[in-house]
XYZ file of C-alpha atoms in Angstrom:
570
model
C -59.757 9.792 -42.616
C -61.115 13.185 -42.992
C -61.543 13.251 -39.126
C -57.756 13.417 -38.908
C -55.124 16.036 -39.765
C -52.479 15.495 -41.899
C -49.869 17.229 -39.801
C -47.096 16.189 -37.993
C -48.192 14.194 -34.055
C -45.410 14.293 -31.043
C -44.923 11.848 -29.320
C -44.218 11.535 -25.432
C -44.994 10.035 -22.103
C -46.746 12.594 -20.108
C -43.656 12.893 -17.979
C -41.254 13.137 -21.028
C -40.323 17.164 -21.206
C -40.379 18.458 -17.861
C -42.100 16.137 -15.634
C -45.820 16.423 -16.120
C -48.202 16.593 -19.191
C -48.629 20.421 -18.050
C -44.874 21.145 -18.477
C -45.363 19.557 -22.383
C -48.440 22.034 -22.970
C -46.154 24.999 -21.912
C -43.221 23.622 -24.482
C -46.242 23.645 -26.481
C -47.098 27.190 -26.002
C -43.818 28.656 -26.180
C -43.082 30.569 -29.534
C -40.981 28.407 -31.240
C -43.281 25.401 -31.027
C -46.525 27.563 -32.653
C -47.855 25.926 -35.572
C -45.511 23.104 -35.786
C -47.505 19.919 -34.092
C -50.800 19.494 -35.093
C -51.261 16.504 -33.317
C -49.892 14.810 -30.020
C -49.687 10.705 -29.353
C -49.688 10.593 -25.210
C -48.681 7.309 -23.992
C -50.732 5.799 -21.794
C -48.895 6.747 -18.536
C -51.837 9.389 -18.846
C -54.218 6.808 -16.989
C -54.281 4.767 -14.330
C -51.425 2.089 -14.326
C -49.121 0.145 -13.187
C -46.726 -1.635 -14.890
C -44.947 -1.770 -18.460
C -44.976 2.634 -18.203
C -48.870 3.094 -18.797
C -49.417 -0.658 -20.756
C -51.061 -2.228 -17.853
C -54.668 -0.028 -17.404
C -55.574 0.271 -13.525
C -58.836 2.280 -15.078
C -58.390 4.980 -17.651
C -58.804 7.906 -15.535
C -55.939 10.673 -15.262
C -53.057 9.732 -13.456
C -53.208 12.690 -11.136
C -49.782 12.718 -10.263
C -48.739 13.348 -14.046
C -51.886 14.915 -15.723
C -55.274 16.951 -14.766
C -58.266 17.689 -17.233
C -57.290 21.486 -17.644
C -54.046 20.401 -19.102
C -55.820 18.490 -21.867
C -58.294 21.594 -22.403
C -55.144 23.815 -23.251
C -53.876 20.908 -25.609
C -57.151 21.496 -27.074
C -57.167 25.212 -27.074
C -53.712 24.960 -28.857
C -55.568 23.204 -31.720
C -53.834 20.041 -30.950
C -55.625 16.536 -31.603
C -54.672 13.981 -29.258
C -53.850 10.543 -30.069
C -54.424 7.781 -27.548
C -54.361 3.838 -26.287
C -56.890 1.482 -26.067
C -55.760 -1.514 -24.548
C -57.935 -4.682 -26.162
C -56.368 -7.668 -25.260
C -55.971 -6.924 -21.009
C -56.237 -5.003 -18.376
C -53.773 -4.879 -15.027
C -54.688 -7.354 -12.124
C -55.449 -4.248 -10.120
C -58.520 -3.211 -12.292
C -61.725 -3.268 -10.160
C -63.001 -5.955 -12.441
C -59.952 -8.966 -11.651
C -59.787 -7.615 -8.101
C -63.840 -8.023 -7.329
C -63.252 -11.397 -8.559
C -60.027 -11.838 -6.130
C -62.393 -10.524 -2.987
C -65.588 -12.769 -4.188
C -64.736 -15.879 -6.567
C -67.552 -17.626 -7.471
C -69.797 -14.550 -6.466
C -68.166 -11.815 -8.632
C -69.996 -10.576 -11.684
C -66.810 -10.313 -13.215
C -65.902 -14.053 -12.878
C -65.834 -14.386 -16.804
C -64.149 -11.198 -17.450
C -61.224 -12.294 -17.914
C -60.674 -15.819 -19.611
C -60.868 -18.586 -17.525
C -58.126 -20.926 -19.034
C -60.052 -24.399 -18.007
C -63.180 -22.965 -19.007
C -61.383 -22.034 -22.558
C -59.630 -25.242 -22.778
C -62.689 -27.674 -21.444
C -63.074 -30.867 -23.527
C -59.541 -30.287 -25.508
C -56.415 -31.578 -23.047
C -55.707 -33.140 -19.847
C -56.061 -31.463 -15.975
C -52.968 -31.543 -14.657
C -52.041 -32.449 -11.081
C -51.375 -28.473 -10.803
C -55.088 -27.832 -11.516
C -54.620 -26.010 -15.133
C -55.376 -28.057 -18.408
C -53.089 -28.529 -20.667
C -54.016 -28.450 -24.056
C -53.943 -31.196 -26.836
C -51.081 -30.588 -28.481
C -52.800 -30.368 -31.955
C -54.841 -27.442 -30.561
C -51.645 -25.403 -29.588
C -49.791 -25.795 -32.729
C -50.950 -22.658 -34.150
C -50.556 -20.413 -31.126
C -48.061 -18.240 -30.130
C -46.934 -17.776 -26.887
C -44.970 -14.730 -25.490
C -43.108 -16.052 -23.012
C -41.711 -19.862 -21.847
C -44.407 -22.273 -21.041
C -48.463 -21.620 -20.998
C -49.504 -18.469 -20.748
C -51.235 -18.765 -17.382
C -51.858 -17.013 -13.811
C -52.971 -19.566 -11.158
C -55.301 -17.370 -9.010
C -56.499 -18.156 -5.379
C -60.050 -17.340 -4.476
C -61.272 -16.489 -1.087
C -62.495 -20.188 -0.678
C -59.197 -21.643 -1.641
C -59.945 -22.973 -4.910
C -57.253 -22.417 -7.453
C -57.791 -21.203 -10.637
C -56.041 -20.182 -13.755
C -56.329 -17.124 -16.006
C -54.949 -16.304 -19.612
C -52.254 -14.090 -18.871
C -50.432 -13.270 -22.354
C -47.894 -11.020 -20.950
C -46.458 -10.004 -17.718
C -46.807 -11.560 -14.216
C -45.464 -11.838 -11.053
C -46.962 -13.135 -7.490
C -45.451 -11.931 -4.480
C -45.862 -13.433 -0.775
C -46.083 -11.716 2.573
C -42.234 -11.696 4.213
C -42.801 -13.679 7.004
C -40.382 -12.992 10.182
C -39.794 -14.868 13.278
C -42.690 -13.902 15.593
C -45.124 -14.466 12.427
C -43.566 -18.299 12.420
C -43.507 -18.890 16.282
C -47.582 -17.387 16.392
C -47.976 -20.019 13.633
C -45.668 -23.113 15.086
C -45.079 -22.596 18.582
C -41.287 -23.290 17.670
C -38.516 -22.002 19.993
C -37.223 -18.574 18.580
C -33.964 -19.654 17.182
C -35.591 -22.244 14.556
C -38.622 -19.546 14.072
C -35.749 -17.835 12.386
C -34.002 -20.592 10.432
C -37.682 -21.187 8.886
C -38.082 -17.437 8.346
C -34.624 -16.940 6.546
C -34.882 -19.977 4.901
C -38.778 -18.665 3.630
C -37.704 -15.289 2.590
C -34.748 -16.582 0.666
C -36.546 -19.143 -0.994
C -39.398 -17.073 -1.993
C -36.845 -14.260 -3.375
C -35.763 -17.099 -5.660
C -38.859 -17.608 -7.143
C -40.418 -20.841 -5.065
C -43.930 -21.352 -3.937
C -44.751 -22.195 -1.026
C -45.643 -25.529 -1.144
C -42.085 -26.058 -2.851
C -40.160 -24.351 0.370
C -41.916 -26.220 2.571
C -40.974 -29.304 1.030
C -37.196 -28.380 1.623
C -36.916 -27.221 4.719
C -34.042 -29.935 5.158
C -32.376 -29.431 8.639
C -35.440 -28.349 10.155
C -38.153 -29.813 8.652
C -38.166 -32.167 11.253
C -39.137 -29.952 13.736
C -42.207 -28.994 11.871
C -45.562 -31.060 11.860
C -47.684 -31.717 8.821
C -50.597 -29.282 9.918
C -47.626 -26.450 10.923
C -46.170 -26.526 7.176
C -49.443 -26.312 6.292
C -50.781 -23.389 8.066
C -47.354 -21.693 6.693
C -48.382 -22.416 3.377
C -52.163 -21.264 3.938
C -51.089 -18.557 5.710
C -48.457 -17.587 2.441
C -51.088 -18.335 -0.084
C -54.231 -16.311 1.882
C -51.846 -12.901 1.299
C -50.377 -13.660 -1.779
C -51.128 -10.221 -4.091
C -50.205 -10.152 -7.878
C -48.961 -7.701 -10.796
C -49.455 -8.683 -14.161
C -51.692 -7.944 -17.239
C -54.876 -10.065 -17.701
C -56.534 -11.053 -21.324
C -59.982 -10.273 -21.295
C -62.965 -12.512 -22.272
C -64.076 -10.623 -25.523
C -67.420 -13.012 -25.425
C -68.574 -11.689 -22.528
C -70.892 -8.542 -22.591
C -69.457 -7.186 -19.792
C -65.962 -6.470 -21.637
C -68.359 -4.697 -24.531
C -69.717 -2.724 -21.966
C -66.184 -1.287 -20.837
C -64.830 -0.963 -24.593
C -67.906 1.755 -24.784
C -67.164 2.964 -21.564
C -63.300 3.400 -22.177
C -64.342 4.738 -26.095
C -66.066 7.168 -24.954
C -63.720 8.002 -21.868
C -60.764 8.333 -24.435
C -63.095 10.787 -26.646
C -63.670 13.222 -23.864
C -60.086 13.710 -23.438
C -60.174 14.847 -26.727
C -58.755 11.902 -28.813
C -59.694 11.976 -33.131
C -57.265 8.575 -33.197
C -57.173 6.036 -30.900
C -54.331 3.457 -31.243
C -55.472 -0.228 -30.590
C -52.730 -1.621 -28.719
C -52.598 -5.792 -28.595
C -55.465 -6.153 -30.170
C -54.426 -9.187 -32.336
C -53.971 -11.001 -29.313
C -57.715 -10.565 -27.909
C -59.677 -12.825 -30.528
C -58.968 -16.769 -28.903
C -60.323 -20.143 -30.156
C -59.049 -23.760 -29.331
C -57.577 -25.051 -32.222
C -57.104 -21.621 -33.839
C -53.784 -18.689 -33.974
C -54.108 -16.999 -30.373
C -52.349 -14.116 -32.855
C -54.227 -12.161 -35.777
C -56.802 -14.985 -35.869
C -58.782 -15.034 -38.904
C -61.190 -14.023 -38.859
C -61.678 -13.640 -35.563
C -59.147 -10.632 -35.527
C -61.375 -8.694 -38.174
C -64.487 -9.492 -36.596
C -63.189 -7.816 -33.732
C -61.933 -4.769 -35.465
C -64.947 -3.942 -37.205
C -67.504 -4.319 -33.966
C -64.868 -1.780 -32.297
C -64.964 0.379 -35.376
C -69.115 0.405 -34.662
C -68.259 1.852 -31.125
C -65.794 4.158 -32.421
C -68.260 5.395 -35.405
C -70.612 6.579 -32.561
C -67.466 9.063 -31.158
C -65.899 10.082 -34.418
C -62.877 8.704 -33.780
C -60.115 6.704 -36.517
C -58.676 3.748 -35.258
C -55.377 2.876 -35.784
C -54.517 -0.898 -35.050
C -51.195 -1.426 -34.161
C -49.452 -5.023 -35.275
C -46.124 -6.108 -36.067
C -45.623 -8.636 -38.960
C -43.592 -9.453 -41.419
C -44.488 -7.406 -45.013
C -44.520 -10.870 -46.664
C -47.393 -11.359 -44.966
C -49.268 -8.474 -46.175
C -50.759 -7.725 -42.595
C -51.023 -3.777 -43.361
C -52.428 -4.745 -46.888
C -55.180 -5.920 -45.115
C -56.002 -3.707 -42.186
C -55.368 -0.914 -45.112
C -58.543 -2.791 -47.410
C -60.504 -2.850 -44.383
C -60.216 1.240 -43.958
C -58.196 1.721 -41.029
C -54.807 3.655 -40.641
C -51.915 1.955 -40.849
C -48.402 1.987 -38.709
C -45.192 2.630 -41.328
C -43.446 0.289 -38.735
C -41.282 -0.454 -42.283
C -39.490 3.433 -42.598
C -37.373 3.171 -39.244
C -35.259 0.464 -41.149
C -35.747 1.237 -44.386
C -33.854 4.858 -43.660
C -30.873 3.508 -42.075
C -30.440 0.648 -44.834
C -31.096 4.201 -47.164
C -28.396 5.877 -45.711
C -26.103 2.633 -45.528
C -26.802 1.581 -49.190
C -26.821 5.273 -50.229
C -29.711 4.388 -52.269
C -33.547 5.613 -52.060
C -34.571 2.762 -54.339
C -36.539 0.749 -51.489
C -37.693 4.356 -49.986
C -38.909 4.829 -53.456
C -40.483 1.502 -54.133
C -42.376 1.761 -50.717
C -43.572 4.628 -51.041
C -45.113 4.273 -54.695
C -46.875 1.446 -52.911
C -48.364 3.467 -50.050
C -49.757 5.904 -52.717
C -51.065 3.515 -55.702
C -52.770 1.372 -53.032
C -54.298 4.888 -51.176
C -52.507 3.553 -48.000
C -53.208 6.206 -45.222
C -50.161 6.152 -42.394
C -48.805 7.122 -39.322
C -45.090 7.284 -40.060
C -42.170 7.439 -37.859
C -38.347 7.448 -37.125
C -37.927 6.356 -33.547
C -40.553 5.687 -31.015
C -41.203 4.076 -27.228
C -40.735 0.869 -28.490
C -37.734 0.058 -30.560
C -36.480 0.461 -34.103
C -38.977 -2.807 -35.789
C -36.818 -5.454 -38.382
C -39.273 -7.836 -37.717
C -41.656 -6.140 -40.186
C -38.635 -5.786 -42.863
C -39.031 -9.331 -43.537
C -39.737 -10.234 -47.014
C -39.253 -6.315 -48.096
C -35.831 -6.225 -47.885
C -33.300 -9.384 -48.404
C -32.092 -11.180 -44.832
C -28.355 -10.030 -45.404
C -29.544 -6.215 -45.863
C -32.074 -7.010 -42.459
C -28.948 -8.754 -40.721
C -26.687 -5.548 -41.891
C -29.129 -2.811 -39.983
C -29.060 -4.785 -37.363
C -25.813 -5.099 -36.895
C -25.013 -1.414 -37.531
C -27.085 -0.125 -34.855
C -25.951 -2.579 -31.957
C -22.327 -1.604 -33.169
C -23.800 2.234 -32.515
C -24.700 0.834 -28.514
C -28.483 -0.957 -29.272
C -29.540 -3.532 -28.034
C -31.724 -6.845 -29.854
C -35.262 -7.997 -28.843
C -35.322 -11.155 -29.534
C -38.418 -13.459 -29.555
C -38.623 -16.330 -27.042
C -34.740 -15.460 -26.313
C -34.039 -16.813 -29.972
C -31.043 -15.450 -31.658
C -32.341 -16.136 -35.422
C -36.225 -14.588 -34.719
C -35.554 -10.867 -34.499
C -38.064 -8.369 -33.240
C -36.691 -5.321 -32.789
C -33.410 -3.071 -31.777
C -33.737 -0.891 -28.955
C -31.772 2.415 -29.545
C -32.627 6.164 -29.891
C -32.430 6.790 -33.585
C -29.974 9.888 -33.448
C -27.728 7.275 -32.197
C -28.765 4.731 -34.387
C -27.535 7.051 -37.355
C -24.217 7.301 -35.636
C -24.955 10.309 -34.033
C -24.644 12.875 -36.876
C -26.012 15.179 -36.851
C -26.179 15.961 -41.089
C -27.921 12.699 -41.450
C -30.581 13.063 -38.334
C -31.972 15.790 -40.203
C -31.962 14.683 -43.469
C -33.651 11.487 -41.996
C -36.397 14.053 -40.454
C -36.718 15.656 -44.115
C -37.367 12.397 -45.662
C -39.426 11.543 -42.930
C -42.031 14.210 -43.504
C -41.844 14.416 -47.573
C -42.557 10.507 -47.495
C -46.688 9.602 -47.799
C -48.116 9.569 -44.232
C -49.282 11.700 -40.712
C -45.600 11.911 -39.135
C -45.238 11.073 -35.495
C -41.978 12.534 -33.734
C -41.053 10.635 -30.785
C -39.813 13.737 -28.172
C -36.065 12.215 -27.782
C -35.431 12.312 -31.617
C -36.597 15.608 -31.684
C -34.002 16.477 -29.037
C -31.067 14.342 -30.464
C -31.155 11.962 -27.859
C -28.205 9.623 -27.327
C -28.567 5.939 -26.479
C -29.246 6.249 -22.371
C -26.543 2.925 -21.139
C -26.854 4.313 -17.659
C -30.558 4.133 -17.337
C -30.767 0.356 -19.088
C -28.138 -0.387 -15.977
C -30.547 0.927 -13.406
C -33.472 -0.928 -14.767
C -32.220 -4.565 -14.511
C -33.125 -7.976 -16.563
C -35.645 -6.236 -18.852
C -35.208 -3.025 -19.081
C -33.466 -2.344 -22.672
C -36.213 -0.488 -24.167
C -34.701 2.785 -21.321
C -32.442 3.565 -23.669
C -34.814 5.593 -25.992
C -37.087 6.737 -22.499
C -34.669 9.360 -20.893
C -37.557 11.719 -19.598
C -35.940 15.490 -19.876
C -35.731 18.354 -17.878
C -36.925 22.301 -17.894
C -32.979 22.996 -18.052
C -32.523 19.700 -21.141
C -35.121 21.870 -23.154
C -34.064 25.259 -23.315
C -30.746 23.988 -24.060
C -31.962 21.797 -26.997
C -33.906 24.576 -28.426
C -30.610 26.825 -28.499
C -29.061 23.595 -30.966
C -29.252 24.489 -34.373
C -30.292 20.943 -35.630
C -32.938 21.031 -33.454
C -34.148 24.419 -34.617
C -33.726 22.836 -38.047
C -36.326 20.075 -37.486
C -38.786 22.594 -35.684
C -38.657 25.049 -39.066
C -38.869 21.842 -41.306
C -41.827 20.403 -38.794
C -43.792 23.776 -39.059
C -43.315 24.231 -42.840
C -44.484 20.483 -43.451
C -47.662 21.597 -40.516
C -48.523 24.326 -42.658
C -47.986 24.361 -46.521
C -51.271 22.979 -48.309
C -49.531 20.819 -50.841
C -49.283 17.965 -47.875
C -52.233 16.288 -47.705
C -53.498 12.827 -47.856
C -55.204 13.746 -51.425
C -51.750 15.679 -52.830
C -50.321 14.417 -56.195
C -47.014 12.603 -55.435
C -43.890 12.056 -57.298
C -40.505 10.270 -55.790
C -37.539 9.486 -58.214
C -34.497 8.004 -57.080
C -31.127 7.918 -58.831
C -28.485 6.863 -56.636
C -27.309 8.434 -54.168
C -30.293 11.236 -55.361
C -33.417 11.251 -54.066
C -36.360 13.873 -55.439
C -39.651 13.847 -54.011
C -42.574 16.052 -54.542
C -45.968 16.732 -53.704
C -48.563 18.897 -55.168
C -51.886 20.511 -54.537
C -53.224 22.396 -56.518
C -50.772 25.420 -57.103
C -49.228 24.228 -53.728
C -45.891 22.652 -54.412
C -43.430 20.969 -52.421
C -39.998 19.427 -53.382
C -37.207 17.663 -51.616
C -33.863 16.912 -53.016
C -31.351 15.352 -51.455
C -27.985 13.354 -51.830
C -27.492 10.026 -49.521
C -24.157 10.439 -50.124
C -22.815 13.936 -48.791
C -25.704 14.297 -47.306
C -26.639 17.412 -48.673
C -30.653 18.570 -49.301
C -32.708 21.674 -49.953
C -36.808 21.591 -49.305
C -38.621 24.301 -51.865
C -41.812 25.522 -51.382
C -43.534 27.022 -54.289
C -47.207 28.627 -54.761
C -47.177 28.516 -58.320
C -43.891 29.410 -59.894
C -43.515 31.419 -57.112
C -40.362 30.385 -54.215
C -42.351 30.981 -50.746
C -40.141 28.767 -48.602
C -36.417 27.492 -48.598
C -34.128 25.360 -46.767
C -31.029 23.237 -46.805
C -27.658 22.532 -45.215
């Protein structure tokens, strides 16, 4: 870890604080914000993409609308290391790679990319009448699938031949919207049932149908329609079909290795010392075998990347959400790699609700005695995780944070739409602390006195209220906009006028700067409800935090011998 600083990392879409990547590099410059990020996490909205904000790489090039190469220079003049995404387990349908093999089949050097499911699955299930295989059942029982049924996108190649790809997570194929001259240069029909057939199309495929499956219900006017005019419909439909979606990539093919280099050393030049791996426990695939953190496929993996990244001077830090029962971070820890504190987000709240530090305490003696190197964090793109509280704290105290931030406005993730297998809550954390404003910056005290590199997602920083309105806007789906509200020029310079944002930029500097915060410090936490005393200590560097869960109350010291350099409290 010596590659990467201690210090606290923001955290931010490239669009986050005034609209482009170049309006966060002049927050960055302004006076108040000297000294007091040494690090910045850009999410990947920074490349080329398309869906899921920046999750679904295009190519990793800048996207110019949001970000130019001069812009990352300054970050770099600022003394700012950047941390950024590498995507393992897919890339978006619009990637040269799945759209050469869209143009050329059979032909495209790319044709085993991506995974070909009945290549996968050959020898182990049945072809269907749909032209997939499915899978013996006893060779599925392990795997986890993200969303209802197999995880597949049928593709069409120039020749007609169907085929289907892995497609973990999203999808969507959309059809041409035929009107009534495109049916009568098809049919011939008279013009009034061209546009019964043309209604009854667009409607259809709105709802979701293929179409094969319209065709099949025309009803009142199918009769009017031959066998080889459906089907010129159809292969008219299915010869412009385009896609969105996210496609799993083949990691046996040398191609893919090729890119990971490529895309390593792309992400280096921008100036990244961490790289995140995002998905990556989904990438490693066997029949037979977890499609999730196989073993030890999933380490395999890990450590070939880690080869690539050696060659760049880069850390990785895999990111995974898993129950702590399961000792997940125990063993990407072992193995040398950072690890995500995906457990603090809940553990502070049930702190603050319990008005106890004993679990605060007891995680973060673990952290230290097992010389467990973190990225730690409040709130974040995602969500507030409770899947990963499993087995730390009891179900009741897991059920209780959940329920006391979706009384503060959140919202649940659920897993496969199940009630009883919680993921995560969606909600900005200022409001998931019932928007006070005593215990948001307490929370950010804790935060950066407990073992770990601090990340500071951009709204938090801001106090940031749960965003209803823009959840609305964004349909079915689109819970996690509460914590995404991107703000203004005008938003800034009137959060930086509020004194408890102030606070956290004074308490974000002194934690930046004072030498007795490192990932070598001495480290003592004590906890005697509702107190909570942590210090750290390098050599005659020392800082303390003490602080009452109950009123709320807390004053940071920092001392250079017996000597009081820095002081602050409420």
């Amino acid at each position: 870890m010596k590659m990467v600083k201690n210090g606290p990392m923001l955290n931010a879409y490239p669009d986050s604080l005034g609209g482009t990547l170049g309006d966060i590099v002049e927050f960055l410059e302004r006076p108040e914000l000297k000294n007091v990020f040494s690090s910045f996490y850009i999410l990947p909205s920074l490349f080329h993409t398309d869906l899921d904000r920046g999750f679904s790489v295009i190519d990793y090039s800048l996207n110019e609308l949001l970000a130019k190469q001069k812009d990352l220079d300054r970050l770099q003049a600022l003394g700012i290391d950047l941390k950024l995404d590498f995507i393992l387990n897919h890339a978006s349908v619009l990637s040269e790679q799945f759209q050469d093999i869209l143009k050329k089949g059979e032909k495209s050097e790319y044709l085993d990319f991506f995974i070909d499911w009945n290549k996968f699955w050959q020898g182990h299930g049945r072809m269907t009448k749909s032209g997939y295989i499915e899978p013996d059942s006893d060779m599925i029982k392990d795997m986890f699938f993200r969303k209802p049924g197999l995880p597949i996108l049928m593709v069409r190649f120039p020749d007609g031949t169907r085929v289907p790809y892995w497609n973990t997570f999203y999808q969507e194929i959309r059809y041409p919207a035929f009107d009534v001259q495109d049916i009568q240069k098809l049919t011939g029909v008279q013009y009034g049932t061209a546009r019964k057939i043309a209604e009854i199309i667009c409607d259809n495929l709105q709802m979701g149908k293929t179409p094969e499956e319209i065709m099949d219900g025309l009803n009142d006017v199918k009769e009017r329609l031959s066998k080889g005019q459906k089907e010129r419909i159809c292969e008219t439909l299915e010869a412009n079909r385009k896609y969105l979606g996210q496609m799993d990539l083949n990691i046996r093919s040398p191609l893919v290795w090729d890119f990971y280099k490529r895309t390593l050393s792309t992400l280096r030049g921008y100036g990244a010392k961490i790289i995140r791996l995002d998905a990556f426990a989904y990438a490693p695939k066997e029949p037979g075998a977890r499609n999730f953190l196989n073993e030890p496929g999933t380490w395999e993996l890990l450590d070939r990347i880690r080869r690539l990244a050696d060659q760049y001077k880069v850390e990785l830090l895999p990111e995974i959400h898993a129950g702590y029962g399961e000792k997940v971070y125990e063993k990407i820890a072992q193995r040398g790699y950072m690890v995500y504190d995906f457990f603090l987000p809940g553990l502070m709240i049930d702190a603050f609700e319990q008005k106890s530090g004993e679990m605060l305490k007891k995680w973060a003696d673990e952290i230290m005695s097992k010389k467990i190197h973190t990225v730690n964090m409040l709130g974040c793109h995602d969500g507030i995780p409770v899947l990963d509280l499993k087995g730390m704290l009891p179900e009741e105290r897991i059920s209780q944070i959940i329920h006391t931030i979706v009384q503060r406005g959140g919202y649940v993730k659920d897993l496969h739409g199940q009630k009883n297998v919680y993921y995560q809550v969606n909600a900005t954390y200022y409001s998931a602390l019932g928007e006070n404003d005593d215990r948001m910056l307490l929370a950010r005290a804790i935060q950066l006195f407990m073992p770990g590199k601090p990340q500071v997602w951009y709204l938090d920083l801001f106090i940031g209220k749960n965003d209803q309105e823009a959840v609305k806007k964004a349909g079915a789906g689109g819970h996690k906009e509460i914590n995404r509200t991107n703000l203004a020029t005008e938003d800034i310079n009137a959060g930086l006028k509020k004194q408890i944002v102030r606070k956290q930029l004074e308490l974000l500097k002194f934690r930046n700067a004072f030498p007795a915060f490192s990932f070598e410090s001495e480290f003592i936490m004590k906890s005697e409800n509702p107190h909570i005393y942590i210090e750290w200590r390098k050599a005659d560097s020392i800082a303390i935090l003490e602080a009452d869960l109950d009123t709320l109350a807390f004053t940071v010291t920092g001392q250079t011998g017996a000597t009081i350099v820095y002081r602050m409290g409420n």
